[in-house]
Amino acid sequence: MSTETTEVKGIEEATTEEQQEMQDTVVSPEKAEEAKLKARYPHLGAKPGGSDLLRKRLQKGQKYFDSGDYNMAKAKMKNKQLPAAAPEKAEITGEHIPTPQDLPQRKTSLMASKLAG
Amino acid sequence: MAGAGGGANDVQWCFSQVKGAIDDDVAEADIISTVEFNHSGELLATGDKGGRVVIFQQDIENKSQAQCRSEYNVYSTFQSHEPEFDYLKSLEIEEKINKIRWLPQKNAAQFLLSTNDKTIKLWKISERDKRPEGYNLKEEDGRYRDASTITTLRVPVFRPMDLMVEASPRRIFANAHTYHINSISVNSDNETYLSADDLRINLWHLEITDRSFNIVDIKPANMEELTEVITAAEFHPLQCNTFVYSSSKGTIRLCDMRASALCDKHSKLFEEPEDPSNRSFFSEIISSISDVKFSHSGRYMMTRDYLSVKIWDLNMENRPVETYQVHEYLRSKLCSLYENDCIFDKFECCWNGNDSVVMTGSYNNFFRMLERGQRRDMTLEASRECSKPRQVLKPRRVCAGGKRKKDEISVDSLDFNKKILHTAWHPEENIIAVATTNNLYIFQEKVN
């Protein structure tokens, strides 16, 4: 009991609610964690699973201002990943019709998966 | 097979193979996002964040033995989805493969459905081991011959060639989902399948891409009133009219498509009553179901929420018949797990072939084998340190608090970046595929 009194003294303006919470910490680790969270983020809303959380979940995709913005961002990312240079195949022009074997390999947008390596 | 019937603790698991790069610097594209065996277990497919699918094929060394050692080797790999941009909403559409589901095999070719957030694709994987040779008008390299040089006529013949495995997209099911697709499930009728996003479930016919039927719609008229979302959905393995879907509030609804065209009204509602005095800020978040899977028998279903696995008897709605703690020691860490977003991790779960053992992943590259019946459980680790050929995996133990025994690992030492979200169990044998962030581990039952 003495430890409880010390705790009460340590926290300014402990209300009966907080005293109940402190008792709960002994009973439930989950409530102890909740108390910790509320201490760090006092403005955290009462309804955790409510619309805010769900709406954040529904809007998962990254928003861009427009397609130009998106393409600029993609170009910046491509510059970071240095793609392997595709070997130059001899150009086929002239009288005969090119065949699939003659055409240069279709450039894959991304490199092959390392799981297949 | 005798092995498949054995319980979790009768079976000793050994390392078989590991796929993927060793280096710690993981590219985003290499993050594995789904793992699935086909119906025979001969093929194992993985999908990743880069939109790529890699299929491995079982290569059985010695078919005559009852328990044989098998290896999975690369069979085919292709780019399933590419990143897209939704111009109307200025939103990026990720190419990450959310789910892969195999169709039962009907002919020589294999078919699978793969989906990202918005589009489902039906892929045909076929083998080619012969090619025609001896055309009259064309050279072997395809160039046309000069007509004046042709003096004889011959019949082209098929000659054997090196096996080539080709993957081609046969159907593209697009533009049916406003929200992000989280599940696909093939019906037992092998003609239809469902796709589920956060608020709606659609029914498709595998042959028809320009039309799908909406069978569940939980979008409220006013989005401010939104209280729950759909987290997973699956068709019953035997009854073609039955499917279930789970929610972020920890409930599962079973629907019968014979009842009405729109299955908004459930036939059964599975929900475990909650003790209101135990309710905390985290209660709803950790009760959100991340995966739901029917047993092979169709009698039971399993749900995975943040801390536990629950087995439900379809005949009993008011509580699960079995509950297993996956990592109860995390209950006292919920505050930090909320701060680093780990509390929102979506773990999957799976059944073994005869529904006697279930498996699910955890953190620190640990995964859990939960044996029903015997009520025994085991924690194993997928790591490069236990990756010598046929090395038997030693059970791991986590120390929740107090004195840490030798060989135990304390909760604070767990690496929360090493999560095993996706696991799969061979439909008949004791072979499991466990995906760490960017590696795929294959473990097999110890063969003496």
PDB file of C-alpha atoms in Angstrom, chain B residues 67-163:
ATOM      1  CA  GLN B  67       9.016 -40.622 -47.187  1.00  0.00           C
ATOM      2  CA  CYS B  68      11.282 -39.042 -49.701  1.00  0.00           C
ATOM      3  CA  ARG B  69      13.452 -36.037 -49.736  1.00  0.00           C
ATOM      4  CA  SER B  70      12.381 -33.489 -52.284  1.00  0.00           C
ATOM      5  CA  GLU B  71      13.758 -30.251 -53.554  1.00  0.00           C
ATOM      6  CA  TYR B  72      11.999 -27.239 -54.981  1.00  0.00           C
ATOM      7  CA  ASN B  73      13.659 -25.611 -57.974  1.00  0.00           C
ATOM      8  CA  VAL B  74      12.719 -22.596 -60.037  1.00  0.00           C
ATOM      9  CA  TYR B  75      10.113 -23.532 -62.619  1.00  0.00           C
ATOM     10  CA  SER B  76       8.943 -20.189 -63.916  1.00  0.00           C
ATOM     11  CA  THR B  77       9.164 -16.507 -63.080  1.00  0.00           C
ATOM     12  CA  PHE B  78       7.289 -13.586 -64.559  1.00  0.00           C
ATOM     13  CA  GLN B  79       6.222 -10.034 -63.940  1.00  0.00           C
ATOM     14  CA  SER B  80       2.597 -10.269 -62.963  1.00  0.00           C
ATOM     15  CA  HIS B  81       1.710  -6.671 -62.163  1.00  0.00           C
ATOM     16  CA  GLU B  82       3.321  -3.346 -62.947  1.00  0.00           C
ATOM     17  CA  PRO B  83       3.011  -0.120 -60.973  1.00  0.00           C
ATOM     18  CA  GLU B  84       0.161   2.034 -62.228  1.00  0.00           C
ATOM     19  CA  PHE B  85      -1.088   5.511 -61.712  1.00  0.00           C
ATOM     20  CA  ASP B  86      -4.741   6.306 -61.156  1.00  0.00           C
ATOM     21  CA  TYR B  87      -5.062   9.627 -62.970  1.00  0.00           C
ATOM     22  CA  LEU B  88      -8.491  10.386 -61.591  1.00  0.00           C
ATOM     23  CA  LYS B  89      -7.432  10.220 -57.961  1.00  0.00           C
ATOM     24  CA  SER B  90      -3.738  11.021 -58.365  1.00  0.00           C
ATOM     25  CA  LEU B  91      -2.965   7.847 -56.469  1.00  0.00           C
ATOM     26  CA  GLU B  92      -0.253   5.344 -57.085  1.00  0.00           C
ATOM     27  CA  ILE B  93      -1.367   1.734 -57.471  1.00  0.00           C
ATOM     28  CA  GLU B  94       1.228  -0.597 -56.019  1.00  0.00           C
ATOM     29  CA  GLU B  95       2.330  -3.592 -58.024  1.00  0.00           C
ATOM     30  CA  LYS B  96       2.721  -5.646 -54.877  1.00  0.00           C
ATOM     31  CA  ILE B  97       1.116  -9.086 -55.215  1.00  0.00           C
ATOM     32  CA  ASN B  98      -1.326  -9.369 -52.328  1.00  0.00           C
ATOM     33  CA  LYS B  99      -2.496 -12.912 -52.958  1.00  0.00           C
ATOM     34  CA  ILE B 100      -1.941 -15.860 -55.279  1.00  0.00           C
ATOM     35  CA  ARG B 101      -4.470 -18.657 -55.558  1.00  0.00           C
ATOM     36  CA  TRP B 102      -4.047 -21.741 -57.720  1.00  0.00           C
ATOM     37  CA  LEU B 103      -6.851 -23.259 -59.753  1.00  0.00           C
ATOM     38  CA  PRO B 104      -7.227 -27.032 -59.549  1.00  0.00           C
ATOM     39  CA  GLN B 105      -5.493 -28.589 -62.521  1.00  0.00           C
ATOM     40  CA  LYS B 106      -7.760 -29.520 -65.423  1.00  0.00           C
ATOM     41  CA  ASN B 107      -5.286 -30.211 -68.214  1.00  0.00           C
ATOM     42  CA  ALA B 108      -1.568 -30.064 -68.919  1.00  0.00           C
ATOM     43  CA  ALA B 109      -1.342 -26.366 -68.119  1.00  0.00           C
ATOM     44  CA  GLN B 110      -1.413 -24.771 -64.657  1.00  0.00           C
ATOM     45  CA  PHE B 111      -3.488 -21.725 -63.849  1.00  0.00           C
ATOM     46  CA  LEU B 112      -3.217 -19.251 -61.025  1.00  0.00           C
ATOM     47  CA  LEU B 113      -4.895 -16.018 -60.014  1.00  0.00           C
ATOM     48  CA  SER B 114      -2.672 -13.223 -58.776  1.00  0.00           C
ATOM     49  CA  THR B 115      -3.865  -9.886 -57.516  1.00  0.00           C
ATOM     50  CA  ASN B 116      -2.532  -6.507 -56.488  1.00  0.00           C
ATOM     51  CA  ASP B 117      -4.636  -3.778 -54.851  1.00  0.00           C
ATOM     52  CA  LYS B 118      -6.880  -3.246 -57.863  1.00  0.00           C
ATOM     53  CA  THR B 119      -6.516  -5.865 -60.598  1.00  0.00           C
ATOM     54  CA  ILE B 120      -6.740  -9.652 -60.634  1.00  0.00           C
ATOM     55  CA  LYS B 121      -5.039 -11.616 -63.392  1.00  0.00           C
ATOM     56  CA  LEU B 122      -5.446 -15.209 -64.487  1.00  0.00           C
ATOM     57  CA  TRP B 123      -2.099 -16.630 -65.582  1.00  0.00           C
ATOM     58  CA  LYS B 124      -1.586 -19.764 -67.634  1.00  0.00           C
ATOM     59  CA  ILE B 125       1.668 -21.585 -67.070  1.00  0.00           C
ATOM     60  CA  SER B 126       2.390 -24.135 -69.766  1.00  0.00           C
ATOM     61  CA  GLU B 127       5.303 -26.282 -70.813  1.00  0.00           C
ATOM     62  CA  ARG B 128       6.742 -26.491 -74.267  1.00  0.00           C
ATOM     63  CA  ASP B 129       9.173 -29.284 -74.984  1.00  0.00           C
ATOM     64  CA  LYS B 130       8.792 -29.717 -78.747  1.00  0.00           C
ATOM     65  CA  ARG B 131       9.021 -27.371 -81.666  1.00  0.00           C
ATOM     66  CA  PRO B 132       8.247 -27.716 -85.352  1.00  0.00           C
ATOM     67  CA  GLU B 133      11.191 -27.930 -87.700  1.00  0.00           C
ATOM     68  CA  GLY B 134      11.503 -28.227 -91.453  1.00  0.00           C
ATOM     69  CA  TYR B 135       9.274 -25.505 -92.834  1.00  0.00           C
ATOM     70  CA  ASN B 136       9.195 -25.189 -96.591  1.00  0.00           C
ATOM     71  CA  LEU B 137       8.997 -21.428 -96.894  1.00  0.00           C
ATOM     72  CA  LYS B 138      11.089 -20.387 -93.899  1.00  0.00           C
ATOM     73  CA  GLU B 139      14.660 -20.970 -92.789  1.00  0.00           C
ATOM     74  CA  GLU B 140      15.273 -22.366 -89.322  1.00  0.00           C
ATOM     75  CA  ASP B 141      15.910 -18.861 -87.985  1.00  0.00           C
ATOM     76  CA  GLY B 142      12.593 -17.636 -89.364  1.00  0.00           C
ATOM     77  CA  ARG B 143      13.717 -15.698 -92.378  1.00  0.00           C
ATOM     78  CA  TYR B 144      11.773 -16.331 -95.543  1.00  0.00           C
ATOM     79  CA  ARG B 145      13.478 -18.316 -98.248  1.00  0.00           C
ATOM     80  CA  ASP B 146      13.783 -17.112-101.769  1.00  0.00           C
ATOM     81  CA  ALA B 147      10.855 -18.785-103.564  1.00  0.00           C
ATOM     82  CA  SER B 148      12.976 -19.681-106.566  1.00  0.00           C
ATOM     83  CA  THR B 149      15.299 -21.822-104.429  1.00  0.00           C
ATOM     84  CA  ILE B 150      12.499 -24.100-103.262  1.00  0.00           C
ATOM     85  CA  THR B 151      12.564 -27.275-105.333  1.00  0.00           C
ATOM     86  CA  THR B 152      11.208 -29.905-102.975  1.00  0.00           C
ATOM     87  CA  LEU B 153       8.320 -30.217-100.539  1.00  0.00           C
ATOM     88  CA  ARG B 154       8.609 -31.679 -97.076  1.00  0.00           C
ATOM     89  CA  VAL B 155       6.387 -32.107 -94.044  1.00  0.00           C
ATOM     90  CA  PRO B 156       7.523 -30.179 -90.954  1.00  0.00           C
ATOM     91  CA  VAL B 157       8.100 -32.425 -87.939  1.00  0.00           C
ATOM     92  CA  PHE B 158       8.098 -31.835 -84.200  1.00  0.00           C
ATOM     93  CA  ARG B 159      11.474 -32.262 -82.615  1.00  0.00           C
ATOM     94  CA  PRO B 160      12.248 -32.242 -78.913  1.00  0.00           C
ATOM     95  CA  MET B 161      13.704 -29.064 -77.473  1.00  0.00           C
ATOM     96  CA  ASP B 162      14.848 -27.870 -74.063  1.00  0.00           C
ATOM     97  CA  LEU B 163      11.894 -27.485 -71.749  1.00  0.00           C
TER      98      LEU B 163
END
